[in-house]
PDB file of C-alpha atoms in Angstrom:
ATOM      1  CA  GLN A  30      76.924  82.457  93.939  1.00 76.00           C
ATOM      2  CA  VAL A  31      80.580  81.535  93.559  1.00 89.00           C
ATOM      3  CA  GLN A  32      82.267  80.051  90.536  1.00 93.00           C
ATOM      4  CA  LEU A  33      85.892  78.975  90.420  1.00 95.00           C
ATOM      5  CA  VAL A  34      87.922  78.387  87.286  1.00 95.00           C
ATOM      6  CA  GLU A  35      91.397  76.885  87.390  1.00 96.00           C
ATOM      7  CA  SER A  36      93.990  77.345  84.708  1.00 97.00           C
ATOM      8  CA  GLY A  37      97.687  76.863  84.153  1.00 97.00           C
ATOM      9  CA  GLY A  38      97.981  73.103  84.154  1.00 98.00           C
ATOM     10  CA  GLY A  39      99.925  71.224  81.549  1.00 98.00           C
ATOM     11  CA  LEU A  40     102.759  68.855  80.838  1.00 98.00           C
ATOM     12  CA  VAL A  41     106.170  69.529  82.296  1.00 98.00           C
ATOM     13  CA  HIS A  42     109.372  67.573  82.803  1.00 98.00           C
ATOM     14  CA  ALA A  43     110.558  66.694  86.265  1.00 98.00           C
ATOM     15  CA  GLY A  44     112.271  69.659  87.833  1.00 98.00           C
ATOM     16  CA  GLY A  45     110.170  72.151  85.944  1.00 98.00           C
ATOM     17  CA  SER A  46     107.653  74.675  87.162  1.00 98.00           C
ATOM     18  CA  LEU A  47     104.032  75.581  86.641  1.00 98.00           C
ATOM     19  CA  ARG A  48     101.848  78.315  88.016  1.00 98.00           C
ATOM     20  CA  LEU A  49      98.192  77.566  88.550  1.00 98.00           C
ATOM     21  CA  SER A  50      95.567  80.247  88.827  1.00 98.00           C
ATOM     22  CA  CYS A  51      92.084  80.121  90.257  1.00 96.00           C
ATOM     23  CA  ALA A  52      89.780  82.939  89.276  1.00 95.00           C
ATOM     24  CA  ALA A  53      86.706  83.399  91.412  1.00 92.00           C
ATOM     25  CA  SER A  54      83.469  85.155  90.735  1.00 90.00           C
ATOM     26  CA  GLY A  55      81.044  86.044  93.454  1.00 77.00           C
ATOM     27  CA  ARG A  56      80.923  87.977  96.651  1.00 73.00           C
ATOM     28  CA  ASN A  57      82.834  85.910  99.153  1.00 70.00           C
ATOM     29  CA  PHE A  58      86.359  85.596  97.829  1.00 78.00           C
ATOM     30  CA  SER A  59      88.082  88.116 100.071  1.00 80.00           C
ATOM     31  CA  ASN A  60      86.309  86.804 103.148  1.00 84.00           C
ATOM     32  CA  SER A  61      86.870  83.117 102.487  1.00 89.00           C
ATOM     33  CA  ALA A  62      89.476  80.495 103.144  1.00 92.00           C
ATOM     34  CA  MET A  63      90.669  78.744 100.017  1.00 94.00           C
ATOM     35  CA  GLY A  64      92.645  75.693  99.164  1.00 96.00           C
ATOM     36  CA  TRP A  65      94.302  73.730  96.433  1.00 97.00           C
ATOM     37  CA  LEU A  66      93.635  70.019  96.346  1.00 98.00           C
ATOM     38  CA  ARG A  67      94.716  67.301  93.989  1.00 98.00           C
ATOM     39  CA  GLN A  68      93.626  63.847  92.990  1.00 98.00           C
ATOM     40  CA  ALA A  69      95.839  61.344  91.275  1.00 97.00           C
ATOM     41  CA  PRO A  70      94.413  58.306  89.465  1.00 92.00           C
ATOM     42  CA  GLY A  71      93.325  55.687  91.961  1.00 94.00           C
ATOM     43  CA  LYS A  72      94.082  57.950  94.902  1.00 96.00           C
ATOM     44  CA  GLU A  73      92.009  59.911  97.368  1.00 96.00           C
ATOM     45  CA  ARG A  74      91.685  63.625  96.918  1.00 96.00           C
ATOM     46  CA  GLU A  75      94.033  65.428  99.244  1.00 96.00           C
ATOM     47  CA  PHE A  76      94.779  68.942 100.291  1.00 96.00           C
ATOM     48  CA  VAL A  77      97.939  70.398  98.846  1.00 97.00           C
ATOM     49  CA  VAL A  78      97.769  73.725 100.647  1.00 97.00           C
ATOM     50  CA  VAL A  79      95.193  75.962 102.278  1.00 96.00           C
ATOM     51  CA  ILE A  80      95.180  79.669 102.969  1.00 95.00           C
ATOM     52  CA  ASN A  81      93.040  81.751 105.251  1.00 93.00           C
ATOM     53  CA  ARG A  82      91.045  84.710 104.065  1.00 89.00           C
ATOM     54  CA  SER A  83      93.712  87.304 104.688  1.00 87.00           C
ATOM     55  CA  GLY A  84      96.578  85.194 103.407  1.00 89.00           C
ATOM     56  CA  SER A  85      98.420  85.362 106.700  1.00 93.00           C
ATOM     57  CA  ILE A  86      98.069  81.663 107.514  1.00 95.00           C
ATOM     58  CA  THR A  87      98.947  78.755 105.258  1.00 96.00           C
ATOM     59  CA  TYR A  88      99.285  75.022 105.729  1.00 97.00           C
ATOM     60  CA  TYR A  89     101.127  72.858 103.244  1.00 98.00           C
ATOM     61  CA  ALA A  90     101.140  69.134 102.798  1.00 97.00           C
ATOM     62  CA  ASP A  91     104.510  67.727 103.755  1.00 97.00           C
ATOM     63  CA  SER A  92     104.981  66.364 100.262  1.00 97.00           C
ATOM     64  CA  VAL A  93     104.983  69.821  98.676  1.00 98.00           C
ATOM     65  CA  LYS A  94     106.391  72.032 101.393  1.00 97.00           C
ATOM     66  CA  GLY A  95     109.372  73.963 100.147  1.00 97.00           C
ATOM     67  CA  ARG A  96     108.399  73.424  96.512  1.00 98.00           C
ATOM     68  CA  PHE A  97     104.906  74.907  96.226  1.00 98.00           C
ATOM     69  CA  THR A  98     103.753  78.356  97.247  1.00 98.00           C
ATOM     70  CA  ILE A  99     100.203  79.618  97.541  1.00 97.00           C
ATOM     71  CA  SER A 100      99.269  83.260  97.308  1.00 94.00           C
ATOM     72  CA  ARG A 101      96.115  85.249  96.880  1.00 90.00           C
ATOM     73  CA  ASP A 102      95.256  88.585  95.384  1.00 89.00           C
ATOM     74  CA  ASN A 103      91.949  89.594  96.861  1.00 84.00           C
ATOM     75  CA  ALA A 104      91.724  92.649  94.632  1.00 87.00           C
ATOM     76  CA  LYS A 105      91.749  90.342  91.608  1.00 90.00           C
ATOM     77  CA  ASN A 106      89.698  87.564  93.188  1.00 90.00           C
ATOM     78  CA  THR A 107      92.453  85.143  92.305  1.00 92.00           C
ATOM     79  CA  VAL A 108      94.506  82.571  94.151  1.00 94.00           C
ATOM     80  CA  TYR A 109      97.716  81.134  92.743  1.00 96.00           C
ATOM     81  CA  LEU A 110      99.778  78.029  93.224  1.00 98.00           C
ATOM     82  CA  GLN A 111     103.401  78.314  92.183  1.00 98.00           C
ATOM     83  CA  MET A 112     104.811  74.831  91.744  1.00 98.00           C
ATOM     84  CA  ASN A 113     108.564  74.422  91.473  1.00 98.00           C
ATOM     85  CA  SER A 114     110.806  71.379  91.334  1.00 98.00           C
ATOM     86  CA  LEU A 115     107.935  69.286  90.092  1.00 98.00           C
ATOM     87  CA  GLU A 116     108.128  65.538  90.472  1.00 98.00           C
ATOM     88  CA  PRO A 117     106.265  62.720  88.727  1.00 98.00           C
ATOM     89  CA  GLY A 118     104.396  62.150  91.986  1.00 97.00           C
ATOM     90  CA  ASP A 119     102.814  65.574  91.568  1.00 98.00           C
ATOM     91  CA  THR A 120     100.842  64.345  88.564  1.00 98.00           C
ATOM     92  CA  ALA A 121      97.173  64.845  89.360  1.00 98.00           C
ATOM     93  CA  VAL A 122      94.122  66.916  88.669  1.00 98.00           C
ATOM     94  CA  TYR A 123      94.401  70.043  90.758  1.00 98.00           C
ATOM     95  CA  TYR A 124      91.292  71.682  92.156  1.00 98.00           C
ATOM     96  CA  CYS A 125      90.661  75.048  93.693  1.00 97.00           C
ATOM     97  CA  ALA A 126      88.148  75.200  96.518  1.00 96.00           C
ATOM     98  CA  LEU A 127      86.519  77.978  98.517  1.00 94.00           C
ATOM     99  CA  SER A 128      84.805  77.819 101.860  1.00 93.00           C
ATOM    100  CA  GLY A 129      81.645  79.851 102.236  1.00 88.00           C
ATOM    101  CA  ARG A 130      81.927  79.694 106.008  1.00 89.00           C
ATOM    102  CA  THR A 131      83.833  81.415 108.730  1.00 87.00           C
ATOM    103  CA  LEU A 132      86.558  78.994 109.735  1.00 89.00           C
ATOM    104  CA  VAL A 133      88.882  78.880 112.667  1.00 91.00           C
ATOM    105  CA  PRO A 134      92.245  79.153 110.925  1.00 91.00           C
ATOM    106  CA  THR A 135      93.747  75.962 112.252  1.00 94.00           C
ATOM    107  CA  ARG A 136      95.137  73.177 110.117  1.00 95.00           C
ATOM    108  CA  GLN A 137      92.339  70.892 111.288  1.00 95.00           C
ATOM    109  CA  SER A 138      89.626  73.311 110.237  1.00 93.00           C
ATOM    110  CA  LEU A 139      91.163  74.637 107.041  1.00 93.00           C
ATOM    111  CA  THR A 140      91.844  71.151 105.683  1.00 94.00           C
ATOM    112  CA  ARG A 141      88.395  69.713 106.327  1.00 95.00           C
ATOM    113  CA  GLN A 142      87.011  69.105 102.873  1.00 94.00           C
ATOM    114  CA  SER A 143      83.384  69.106 103.970  1.00 95.00           C
ATOM    115  CA  LEU A 144      83.710  72.756 104.937  1.00 94.00           C
ATOM    116  CA  TYR A 145      84.465  73.816 101.388  1.00 94.00           C
ATOM    117  CA  ASP A 146      81.334  74.708  99.489  1.00 93.00           C
ATOM    118  CA  TYR A 147      82.615  75.616  96.045  1.00 94.00           C
ATOM    119  CA  TRP A 148      84.944  73.766  93.743  1.00 96.00           C
ATOM    120  CA  GLY A 149      86.525  74.436  90.409  1.00 96.00           C
ATOM    121  CA  GLN A 150      86.479  72.019  87.516  1.00 96.00           C
ATOM    122  CA  GLY A 151      90.107  71.061  87.926  1.00 97.00           C
ATOM    123  CA  THR A 152      93.195  71.423  85.794  1.00 98.00           C
ATOM    124  CA  GLN A 153      95.474  68.564  84.812  1.00 98.00           C
ATOM    125  CA  VAL A 154      99.121  68.635  85.819  1.00 98.00           C
ATOM    126  CA  THR A 155     101.345  65.962  84.332  1.00 98.00           C
ATOM    127  CA  VAL A 156     105.003  65.651  85.256  1.00 98.00           C
ATOM    128  CA  SER A 157     107.125  63.353  83.152  1.00 98.00           C
ATOM    129  CA  SER A 158     110.270  61.671  84.384  1.00 94.00           C
TER     130      SER A 158
END
């Protein structure tokens, strides 16, 4: 009952910025934890950042902390990822995910991929050196 569509990816030089958007359709957006994940070629998919349903709790991967910012607009059923000071190591396909469950808002729970039931198709981010 939930569909997620990412947008905003592209090619950018190191040091540049991109803003990703994830538009959700369905009933559970405002009551659901969400996350941004990424997968680089030959690498495991990893959480970039997660956010609880109200937006009051976030957990960032150490590699992006201070550079990326997640936000959500429940009225618009949209979550955003502002990416600044991009580095070549940020090159990956970025996915938006939504959990259809009630989660304890701890890092351990919010970053458990098996608890996320809906996934977007991904958007490519490429950062050139």
